[in-house]
């Protein structure tokens, strides 16, 4: 298949591109405008592959988006590009409305134009797979419920509201125009090449530098963690075998409080890093509680039984194995994250400003 991946230079998109290329069958077109979150160094294998091509395009540019879709005429589109950080959405929601909602609309229109030009056989094989989050379902505070594919939407943050809106657009394009759509809603991801503003890499990198490890509130918020490569494998399963029009929840059955995650990371670092930063005896000493995020959801948890039963997908990593792999990866790949922390990763890009 020729698969157009949007956001392939981001955290999950890059894991997906690496996995698609490793499977050795697919051609990949990576459409990404390279915001601060995009980094082509996250797909080192892709840069030398004949089955890979990169298009630096902003989804907010409808004409350029359509041109790339019509130029490559992919068999499927896997849409991951988004503004993805909740704190940034609170400080500046406009970019989230633009990229996550308007950008998705532009991509849907481009996909529909291509779809309508296809033969009936090609139409039956075409897929538009939209990658979304469990955060659209809102907060499970004080219950033991799990999110299923039929849980009502109740987003709390500008980020999750913009993702919810994009999910609705995708389903409407399926129902109204017959575009064969798939939607997946996944829990929190972690793993290699994760941008340092997110909790797990932030804690690892701050700890290595002897800096405070900020934890919101009392750290009692519960998230359901999934290793990013398990998510990438799930996305490929859904794309290849999912029923058009269907939604699949993806999760790792790993409900943890934020403070448990931070403490576990400290303990792993304590074990794996003999040379501690000056003045640090125990990494746990660096934990610092800070004022909670406004509107912070207390608990998310995914019921992933549909994808497990229908498509046979299961995560390969437990939280213990995945987190250990992640810590090892950050210890072994200092050049990647040092370039991100210094900003120099933005110098190597087409049209990059280094800002
Ligand atoms: P990310 O922020 O790491 O990467 C986003 C990518 O999209 C970047 O490469 C960026 O350059 C690109 N991009 C942003 N705006 C763009 C635009 N206007 N045009 C073209 N490219 C643009 O995000 P991520 O964590 O990899 O998440 C990928 C997708 O998965 C998102 O849709 C997100 O909502 C969803 N998701 C993320 C998680 C998670 O835990 N990170 C969980 C569930 C779902």
GROMACS .gro file of C-alpha atoms and ligand atoms in nm:
model
  399
    1UNK     CA    1   0.000   0.000   0.000
    2UNK     CA    2   0.099   0.361  -0.045
    3UNK     CA    3   0.013   0.526   0.286
    4UNK     CA    4   0.008   0.899   0.344
    5UNK     CA    5   0.090   0.963   0.711
    6UNK     CA    6   0.029   1.311   0.849
    7UNK     CA    7   0.239   1.415   1.147
    8UNK     CA    8   0.502   1.151   1.070
    9UNK     CA    9   0.776   1.362   1.225
   10UNK     CA   10   0.599   1.370   1.563
   11UNK     CA   11   0.621   1.127   1.851
   12UNK     CA   12   0.360   0.867   1.749
   13UNK     CA   13   0.378   0.942   1.376
   14UNK     CA   14   0.751   0.873   1.369
   15UNK     CA   15   0.698   0.541   1.552
   16UNK     CA   16   0.435   0.453   1.293
   17UNK     CA   17   0.660   0.545   0.998
   18UNK     CA   18   0.947   0.342   1.147
   19UNK     CA   19   0.714   0.043   1.192
   20UNK     CA   20   0.562   0.072   0.841
   21UNK     CA   21   0.906   0.082   0.684
   22UNK     CA   22   1.034  -0.201   0.904
   23UNK     CA   23   0.746  -0.421   0.787
   24UNK     CA   24   0.902  -0.390   0.442
   25UNK     CA   25   0.590  -0.377   0.226
   26UNK     CA   26   0.452  -0.027   0.228
   27UNK     CA   27   0.538   0.304   0.066
   28UNK     CA   28   0.511   0.599   0.304
   29UNK     CA   29   0.449   0.964   0.224
   30UNK     CA   30   0.507   1.175   0.535
   31UNK     CA   31   0.312   1.504   0.531
   32UNK     CA   32   0.428   1.726   0.816
   33UNK     CA   33   0.486   2.100   0.847
   34UNK     CA   34   0.749   2.051   1.121
   35UNK     CA   35   0.616   2.254   1.411
   36UNK     CA   36   0.831   2.258   1.726
   37UNK     CA   37   0.704   1.899   1.782
   38UNK     CA   38   0.823   1.765   1.446
   39UNK     CA   39   1.172   1.623   1.416
   40UNK     CA   40   1.296   1.427   1.115
   41UNK     CA   41   1.579   1.289   1.330
   42UNK     CA   42   1.309   1.071   1.489
   43UNK     CA   43   1.289   0.864   1.169
   44UNK     CA   44   1.654   0.788   1.091
   45UNK     CA   45   1.568   0.471   0.894
   46UNK     CA   46   1.328   0.661   0.671
   47UNK     CA   47   1.580   0.907   0.539
   48UNK     CA   48   1.763   0.638   0.341
   49UNK     CA   49   1.459   0.438   0.231
   50UNK     CA   50   1.338   0.433  -0.129
   51UNK     CA   51   0.990   0.363   0.003
   52UNK     CA   52   0.973   0.693   0.194
   53UNK     CA   53   0.911   1.049   0.086
   54UNK     CA   54   0.868   1.367   0.287
   55UNK     CA   55   0.636   1.659   0.205
   56UNK     CA   56   0.669   1.969   0.422
   57UNK     CA   57   0.313   2.097   0.410
   58UNK     CA   58   0.085   2.272   0.658
   59UNK     CA   59  -0.264   2.120   0.679
   60UNK     CA   60  -0.394   2.471   0.728
   61UNK     CA   61  -0.297   2.534   0.365
   62UNK     CA   62  -0.590   2.367   0.188
   63UNK     CA   63  -0.446   2.403  -0.163
   64UNK     CA   64  -0.107   2.258  -0.069
   65UNK     CA   65  -0.273   1.972   0.121
   66UNK     CA   66  -0.492   1.886  -0.178
   67UNK     CA   67  -0.194   1.908  -0.413
   68UNK     CA   68   0.007   1.655  -0.207
   69UNK     CA   69  -0.287   1.414  -0.183
   70UNK     CA   70  -0.351   1.432  -0.560
   71UNK     CA   71   0.020   1.410  -0.643
   72UNK     CA   72   0.074   1.088  -0.448
   73UNK     CA   73  -0.277   0.933  -0.478
   74UNK     CA   74  -0.231   0.719  -0.165
   75UNK     CA   75  -0.432   0.402  -0.099
   76UNK     CA   76  -0.487   0.518   0.258
   77UNK     CA   77  -0.439   0.822   0.478
   78UNK     CA   78  -0.336   0.788   0.842
   79UNK     CA   79  -0.399   1.125   1.004
   80UNK     CA   80  -0.191   1.199   1.314
   81UNK     CA   81  -0.084   1.561   1.264
   82UNK     CA   82  -0.218   1.774   1.546
   83UNK     CA   83  -0.133   2.017   1.817
   84UNK     CA   84  -0.112   1.770   2.105
   85UNK     CA   85  -0.005   1.931   2.433
   86UNK     CA   86  -0.282   2.013   2.683
   87UNK     CA   87  -0.088   2.290   2.863
   88UNK     CA   88  -0.017   2.466   2.532
   89UNK     CA   89  -0.388   2.440   2.445
   90UNK     CA   90  -0.476   2.625   2.765
   91UNK     CA   91  -0.226   2.903   2.692
   92UNK     CA   92  -0.308   2.932   2.320
   93UNK     CA   93  -0.618   2.745   2.201
   94UNK     CA   94  -0.626   2.912   1.858
   95UNK     CA   95  -0.360   2.688   1.703
   96UNK     CA   96  -0.552   2.382   1.826
   97UNK     CA   97  -0.874   2.497   1.661
   98UNK     CA   98  -0.685   2.571   1.340
   99UNK     CA   99  -0.477   2.257   1.302
  100UNK     CA  100  -0.694   2.000   1.475
  101UNK     CA  101  -1.028   2.113   1.335
  102UNK     CA  102  -0.966   2.321   1.021
  103UNK     CA  103  -0.660   2.116   0.925
  104UNK     CA  104  -0.861   1.794   0.955
  105UNK     CA  105  -1.138   1.949   0.747
  106UNK     CA  106  -0.886   2.043   0.475
  107UNK     CA  107  -0.745   1.690   0.474
  108UNK     CA  108  -1.093   1.536   0.460
  109UNK     CA  109  -1.182   1.751   0.160
  110UNK     CA  110  -0.858   1.656  -0.015
  111UNK     CA  111  -0.918   1.287   0.062
  112UNK     CA  112  -1.276   1.307  -0.061
  113UNK     CA  113  -1.163   1.463  -0.389
  114UNK     CA  114  -0.921   1.176  -0.442
  115UNK     CA  115  -1.177   0.914  -0.331
  116UNK     CA  116  -1.438   1.041  -0.576
  117UNK     CA  117  -1.191   1.007  -0.863
  118UNK     CA  118  -1.120   0.638  -0.788
  119UNK     CA  119  -1.265   0.329  -0.955
  120UNK     CA  120  -1.528   0.139  -0.750
  121UNK     CA  121  -1.270  -0.129  -0.661
  122UNK     CA  122  -1.015   0.130  -0.543
  123UNK     CA  123  -1.289   0.314  -0.355
  124UNK     CA  124  -1.375  -0.004  -0.165
  125UNK     CA  125  -1.011  -0.038  -0.058
  126UNK     CA  126  -0.947   0.328   0.028
  127UNK     CA  127  -0.928   0.424   0.399
  128UNK     CA  128  -0.913   0.752   0.592
  129UNK     CA  129  -0.788   0.660   0.940
  130UNK     CA  130  -0.810   0.936   1.199
  131UNK     CA  131  -0.594   0.900   1.511
  132UNK     CA  132  -0.755   1.043   1.821
  133UNK     CA  133  -0.729   1.034   2.197
  134UNK     CA  134  -0.919   0.895   2.495
  135UNK     CA  135  -0.931   1.251   2.629
  136UNK     CA  136  -1.239   1.321   2.411
  137UNK     CA  137  -1.441   1.108   2.656
  138UNK     CA  138  -1.367   1.341   2.949
  139UNK     CA  139  -1.315   1.248   3.309
  140UNK     CA  140  -1.381   0.914   3.488
  141UNK     CA  141  -1.323   1.074   3.830
  142UNK     CA  142  -1.446   0.867   4.125
  143UNK     CA  143  -1.565   0.568   3.921
  144UNK     CA  144  -1.420   0.236   3.814
  145UNK     CA  145  -1.574   0.273   3.466
  146UNK     CA  146  -1.375   0.229   3.147
  147UNK     CA  147  -1.412   0.423   2.821
  148UNK     CA  148  -1.577   0.213   2.551
  149UNK     CA  149  -1.633   0.304   2.187
  150UNK     CA  150  -1.986   0.419   2.277
  151UNK     CA  151  -1.896   0.640   2.575
  152UNK     CA  152  -2.039   0.991   2.523
  153UNK     CA  153  -1.797   1.267   2.439
  154UNK     CA  154  -1.731   1.518   2.721
  155UNK     CA  155  -1.395   1.686   2.651
  156UNK     CA  156  -1.249   1.910   2.923
  157UNK     CA  157  -0.957   2.098   2.765
  158UNK     CA  158  -0.921   2.302   2.446
  159UNK     CA  159  -0.698   2.018   2.319
  160UNK     CA  160  -0.952   1.742   2.380
  161UNK     CA  161  -1.240   1.961   2.255
  162UNK     CA  162  -1.056   2.023   1.928
  163UNK     CA  163  -0.982   1.651   1.891
  164UNK     CA  164  -1.348   1.570   1.964
  165UNK     CA  165  -1.455   1.815   1.693
  166UNK     CA  166  -1.219   1.652   1.444
  167UNK     CA  167  -1.354   1.305   1.531
  168UNK     CA  168  -1.707   1.431   1.458
  169UNK     CA  169  -1.598   1.575   1.124
  170UNK     CA  170  -1.438   1.245   1.022
  171UNK     CA  171  -1.748   1.043   1.109
  172UNK     CA  172  -1.970   1.296   0.928
  173UNK     CA  173  -1.758   1.265   0.611
  174UNK     CA  174  -1.805   0.891   0.637
  175UNK     CA  175  -2.177   0.904   0.685
  176UNK     CA  176  -2.257   1.192   0.448
  177UNK     CA  177  -2.010   1.140   0.164
  178UNK     CA  178  -1.935   0.770   0.198
  179UNK     CA  179  -1.564   0.818   0.272
  180UNK     CA  180  -1.442   0.488   0.428
  181UNK     CA  181  -1.327   0.621   0.765
  182UNK     CA  182  -1.172   0.463   1.073
  183UNK     CA  183  -1.130   0.637   1.410
  184UNK     CA  184  -0.904   0.517   1.689
  185UNK     CA  185  -0.899   0.665   2.039
  186UNK     CA  186  -0.586   0.584   2.233
  187UNK     CA  187  -0.466   0.636   2.587
  188UNK     CA  188  -0.143   0.815   2.691
  189UNK     CA  189   0.162   0.701   2.495
  190UNK     CA  190   0.522   0.686   2.610
  191UNK     CA  191   0.847   0.560   2.464
  192UNK     CA  192   1.147   0.665   2.249
  193UNK     CA  193   1.161   1.003   2.068
  194UNK     CA  194   0.900   1.160   2.299
  195UNK     CA  195   0.926   1.539   2.304
  196UNK     CA  196   1.066   1.654   2.642
  197UNK     CA  197   0.764   1.869   2.734
  198UNK     CA  198   0.556   1.555   2.809
  199UNK     CA  199   0.557   1.397   3.157
  200UNK     CA  200   0.781   1.090   3.116
  201UNK     CA  201   1.066   1.242   2.909
  202UNK     CA  202   1.042   1.563   3.112
  203UNK     CA  203   1.099   1.370   3.433
  204UNK     CA  204   1.385   1.161   3.291
  205UNK     CA  205   1.570   1.461   3.145
  206UNK     CA  206   1.515   1.690   3.444
  207UNK     CA  207   1.636   1.415   3.677
  208UNK     CA  208   1.951   1.359   3.471
  209UNK     CA  209   2.022   1.731   3.499
  210UNK     CA  210   1.948   1.744   3.874
  211UNK     CA  211   1.647   1.973   3.817
  212UNK     CA  212   1.315   1.961   4.010
  213UNK     CA  213   1.056   1.707   3.892
  214UNK     CA  214   0.729   1.900   3.887
  215UNK     CA  215   0.412   1.701   3.964
  216UNK     CA  216   0.068   1.862   3.927
  217UNK     CA  217  -0.145   1.882   4.246
  218UNK     CA  218  -0.079   1.573   4.455
  219UNK     CA  219   0.001   1.361   4.150
  220UNK     CA  220  -0.312   1.151   4.196
  221UNK     CA  221  -0.441   1.186   3.837
  222UNK     CA  222  -0.470   0.842   3.675
  223UNK     CA  223  -0.365   0.777   3.316
  224UNK     CA  224  -0.368   0.452   3.119
  225UNK     CA  225  -0.023   0.417   2.959
  226UNK     CA  226   0.066   0.246   2.630
  227UNK     CA  227   0.412   0.194   2.480
  228UNK     CA  228   0.422   0.391   2.156
  229UNK     CA  229   0.535   0.097   1.940
  230UNK     CA  230   0.233  -0.102   2.058
  231UNK     CA  231   0.017   0.190   1.944
  232UNK     CA  232   0.189   0.193   1.603
  233UNK     CA  233   0.122  -0.181   1.562
  234UNK     CA  234  -0.242  -0.129   1.662
  235UNK     CA  235  -0.284   0.149   1.405
  236UNK     CA  236  -0.155  -0.076   1.128
  237UNK     CA  237  -0.390  -0.358   1.234
  238UNK     CA  238  -0.688  -0.122   1.231
  239UNK     CA  239  -0.590   0.025   0.896
  240UNK     CA  240  -0.549  -0.314   0.730
  241UNK     CA  241  -0.831  -0.507   0.899
  242UNK     CA  242  -1.068  -0.262   1.067
  243UNK     CA  243  -1.428  -0.227   0.951
  244UNK     CA  244  -1.490   0.099   0.761
  245UNK     CA  245  -1.699   0.337   0.972
  246UNK     CA  246  -1.586   0.173   1.298
  247UNK     CA  247  -1.415   0.317   1.604
  248UNK     CA  248  -1.154   0.125   1.805
  249UNK     CA  249  -1.027   0.216   2.150
  250UNK     CA  250  -0.660   0.138   2.208
  251UNK     CA  251  -0.508   0.106   2.555
  252UNK     CA  252  -0.254  -0.080   2.757
  253UNK     CA  253  -0.442  -0.180   3.075
  254UNK     CA  254  -0.184   0.022   3.269
  255UNK     CA  255  -0.366   0.260   3.498
  256UNK     CA  256  -0.113   0.452   3.706
  257UNK     CA  257  -0.125   0.771   3.910
  258UNK     CA  258   0.118   1.038   3.793
  259UNK     CA  259   0.307   1.018   4.121
  260UNK     CA  260   0.351   0.640   4.076
  261UNK     CA  261   0.493   0.702   3.728
  262UNK     CA  262   0.735   0.966   3.855
  263UNK     CA  263   0.846   0.752   4.150
  264UNK     CA  264   0.898   0.448   3.926
  265UNK     CA  265   1.110   0.658   3.690
  266UNK     CA  266   1.317   0.782   3.985
  267UNK     CA  267   1.373   0.424   4.100
  268UNK     CA  268   1.477   0.311   3.749
  269UNK     CA  269   1.720   0.601   3.722
  270UNK     CA  270   1.853   0.523   4.070
  271UNK     CA  271   1.931   0.172   3.944
  272UNK     CA  272   2.063   0.262   3.598
  273UNK     CA  273   2.255   0.589   3.655
  274UNK     CA  274   2.553   0.543   3.886
  275UNK     CA  275   2.688   0.897   3.825
  276UNK     CA  276   2.421   1.116   3.977
  277UNK     CA  277   2.408   1.494   3.926
  278UNK     CA  278   2.592   1.698   4.190
  279UNK     CA  279   2.404   1.712   4.520
  280UNK     CA  280   2.153   1.438   4.428
  281UNK     CA  281   2.158   1.124   4.644
  282UNK     CA  282   1.812   0.993   4.564
  283UNK     CA  283   1.629   1.099   4.246
  284UNK     CA  284   1.304   1.093   4.446
  285UNK     CA  285   1.435   1.397   4.641
  286UNK     CA  286   1.381   1.605   4.324
  287UNK     CA  287   1.001   1.553   4.319
  288UNK     CA  288   0.823   1.888   4.365
  289UNK     CA  289   0.446   1.937   4.382
  290UNK     CA  290   0.314   2.234   4.180
  291UNK     CA  291  -0.029   2.400   4.140
  292UNK     CA  292  -0.269   2.177   3.948
  293UNK     CA  293  -0.356   2.238   3.582
  294UNK     CA  294  -0.697   2.410   3.535
  295UNK     CA  295  -0.972   2.164   3.439
  296UNK     CA  296  -0.739   1.870   3.500
  297UNK     CA  297  -0.916   1.538   3.443
  298UNK     CA  298  -0.871   1.297   3.735
  299UNK     CA  299  -0.883   0.963   3.555
  300UNK     CA  300  -0.878   0.810   3.208
  301UNK     CA  301  -0.901   0.435   3.145
  302UNK     CA  302  -0.961   0.242   2.825
  303UNK     CA  303  -1.159  -0.072   2.757
  304UNK     CA  304  -0.960  -0.216   2.465
  305UNK     CA  305  -1.159  -0.540   2.436
  306UNK     CA  306  -1.304  -0.456   2.092
  307UNK     CA  307  -0.969  -0.427   1.914
  308UNK     CA  308  -0.841  -0.730   2.105
  309UNK     CA  309  -1.137  -0.949   2.013
  310UNK     CA  310  -1.202  -0.828   1.657
  311UNK     CA  311  -0.846  -0.774   1.536
  312UNK     CA  312  -0.638  -0.984   1.775
  313UNK     CA  313  -0.420  -0.689   1.878
  314UNK     CA  314  -0.262  -0.692   2.223
  315UNK     CA  315   0.015  -0.477   2.366
  316UNK     CA  316   0.353  -0.653   2.367
  317UNK     CA  317   0.497  -0.437   2.645
  318UNK     CA  318   0.386  -0.419   3.007
  319UNK     CA  319   0.433  -0.086   3.182
  320UNK     CA  320   0.740  -0.225   3.362
  321UNK     CA  321   0.912  -0.347   3.043
  322UNK     CA  322   0.812  -0.043   2.836
  323UNK     CA  323   0.923   0.209   3.096
  324UNK     CA  324   1.259   0.035   3.142
  325UNK     CA  325   1.311   0.037   2.761
  326UNK     CA  326   1.221   0.406   2.754
  327UNK     CA  327   1.469   0.502   3.026
  328UNK     CA  328   1.741   0.301   2.850
  329UNK     CA  329   1.657   0.477   2.523
  330UNK     CA  330   1.700   0.825   2.675
  331UNK     CA  331   2.026   0.719   2.838
  332UNK     CA  332   2.156   0.580   2.506
  333UNK     CA  333   2.035   0.862   2.278
  334UNK     CA  334   2.156   1.180   2.441
  335UNK     CA  335   2.236   1.343   2.104
  336UNK     CA  336   1.867   1.330   2.005
  337UNK     CA  337   1.735   1.497   2.318
  338UNK     CA  338   2.024   1.739   2.358
  339UNK     CA  339   1.951   1.871   2.006
  340UNK     CA  340   1.587   1.912   2.109
  341UNK     CA  341   1.669   2.087   2.439
  342UNK     CA  342   1.916   2.324   2.269
  343UNK     CA  343   1.680   2.393   1.977
  344UNK     CA  344   1.940   2.288   1.722
  345UNK     CA  345   1.705   2.017   1.585
  346UNK     CA  346   1.516   2.300   1.417
  347UNK     CA  347   1.821   2.417   1.221
  348UNK     CA  348   1.831   2.110   0.996
  349UNK     CA  349   1.486   2.143   0.851
  350UNK     CA  350   1.378   2.270   0.513
  351UNK     CA  351   1.308   2.639   0.563
  352UNK     CA  352   1.401   2.601   0.930
  353UNK     CA  353   1.469   2.915   1.125
  354UNK     CA  354   1.623   2.761   1.431
  355UNK     CA  355   1.380   2.966   1.637
  356LIG     P1  356   0.321   1.537   1.838
  356LIG     O1  357   0.285   1.671   1.891
  356LIG     O2  358   0.443   1.468   1.890
  356LIG     O3  359   0.338   1.542   1.679
  356LIG     C1  360   0.249   1.613   1.597
  356LIG     C2  361   0.310   1.621   1.457
  356LIG     O4  362   0.216   1.690   1.373
  356LIG     C3  363   0.441   1.701   1.453
  356LIG     O5  364   0.536   1.633   1.373
  356LIG     C4  365   0.400   1.833   1.390
  356LIG     O6  366   0.505   1.894   1.316
  356LIG     C5  367   0.285   1.790   1.301
  356LIG     N1  368   0.189   1.900   1.276
  356LIG     C6  369   0.133   1.981   1.370
  356LIG     N2  370   0.054   2.072   1.310
  356LIG     C7  371   0.060   2.047   1.177
  356LIG     C8  372  -0.001   2.106   1.063
  356LIG     N3  373  -0.081   2.214   1.074
  356LIG     N4  374   0.026   2.055   0.941
  356LIG     C9  375   0.110   1.949   0.928
  356LIG     N5  376   0.171   1.891   1.031
  356LIG    C10  377   0.146   1.938   1.155
  356LIG     O7  378   0.191   1.447   1.860
  356LIG     P2  379   0.183   1.293   1.902
  356LIG     O8  380   0.195   1.281   2.047
  356LIG     O9  381   0.270   1.214   1.813
  356LIG    O10  382   0.031   1.263   1.865
  356LIG    C11  383  -0.006   1.224   1.731
  356LIG    C12  384  -0.156   1.210   1.724
  356LIG    O11  385  -0.199   1.111   1.817
  356LIG    C13  386  -0.231   1.337   1.759
  356LIG    O12  387  -0.341   1.348   1.671
  356LIG    C14  388  -0.278   1.315   1.902
  356LIG    O13  389  -0.397   1.384   1.927
  356LIG    C15  390  -0.297   1.165   1.904
  356LIG     N6  391  -0.279   1.100   2.036
  356LIG    C16  392  -0.167   1.125   2.111
  356LIG    C17  393  -0.150   1.058   2.232
  356LIG    C18  394  -0.026   1.078   2.315
  356LIG    O14  395  -0.018   1.023   2.425
  356LIG     N7  396   0.075   1.150   2.269
  356LIG    C19  397  -0.248   0.968   2.276
  356LIG    C20  398  -0.359   0.945   2.196
  356LIG    C21  399  -0.373   1.010   2.076
   0.00000   0.00000   0.00000
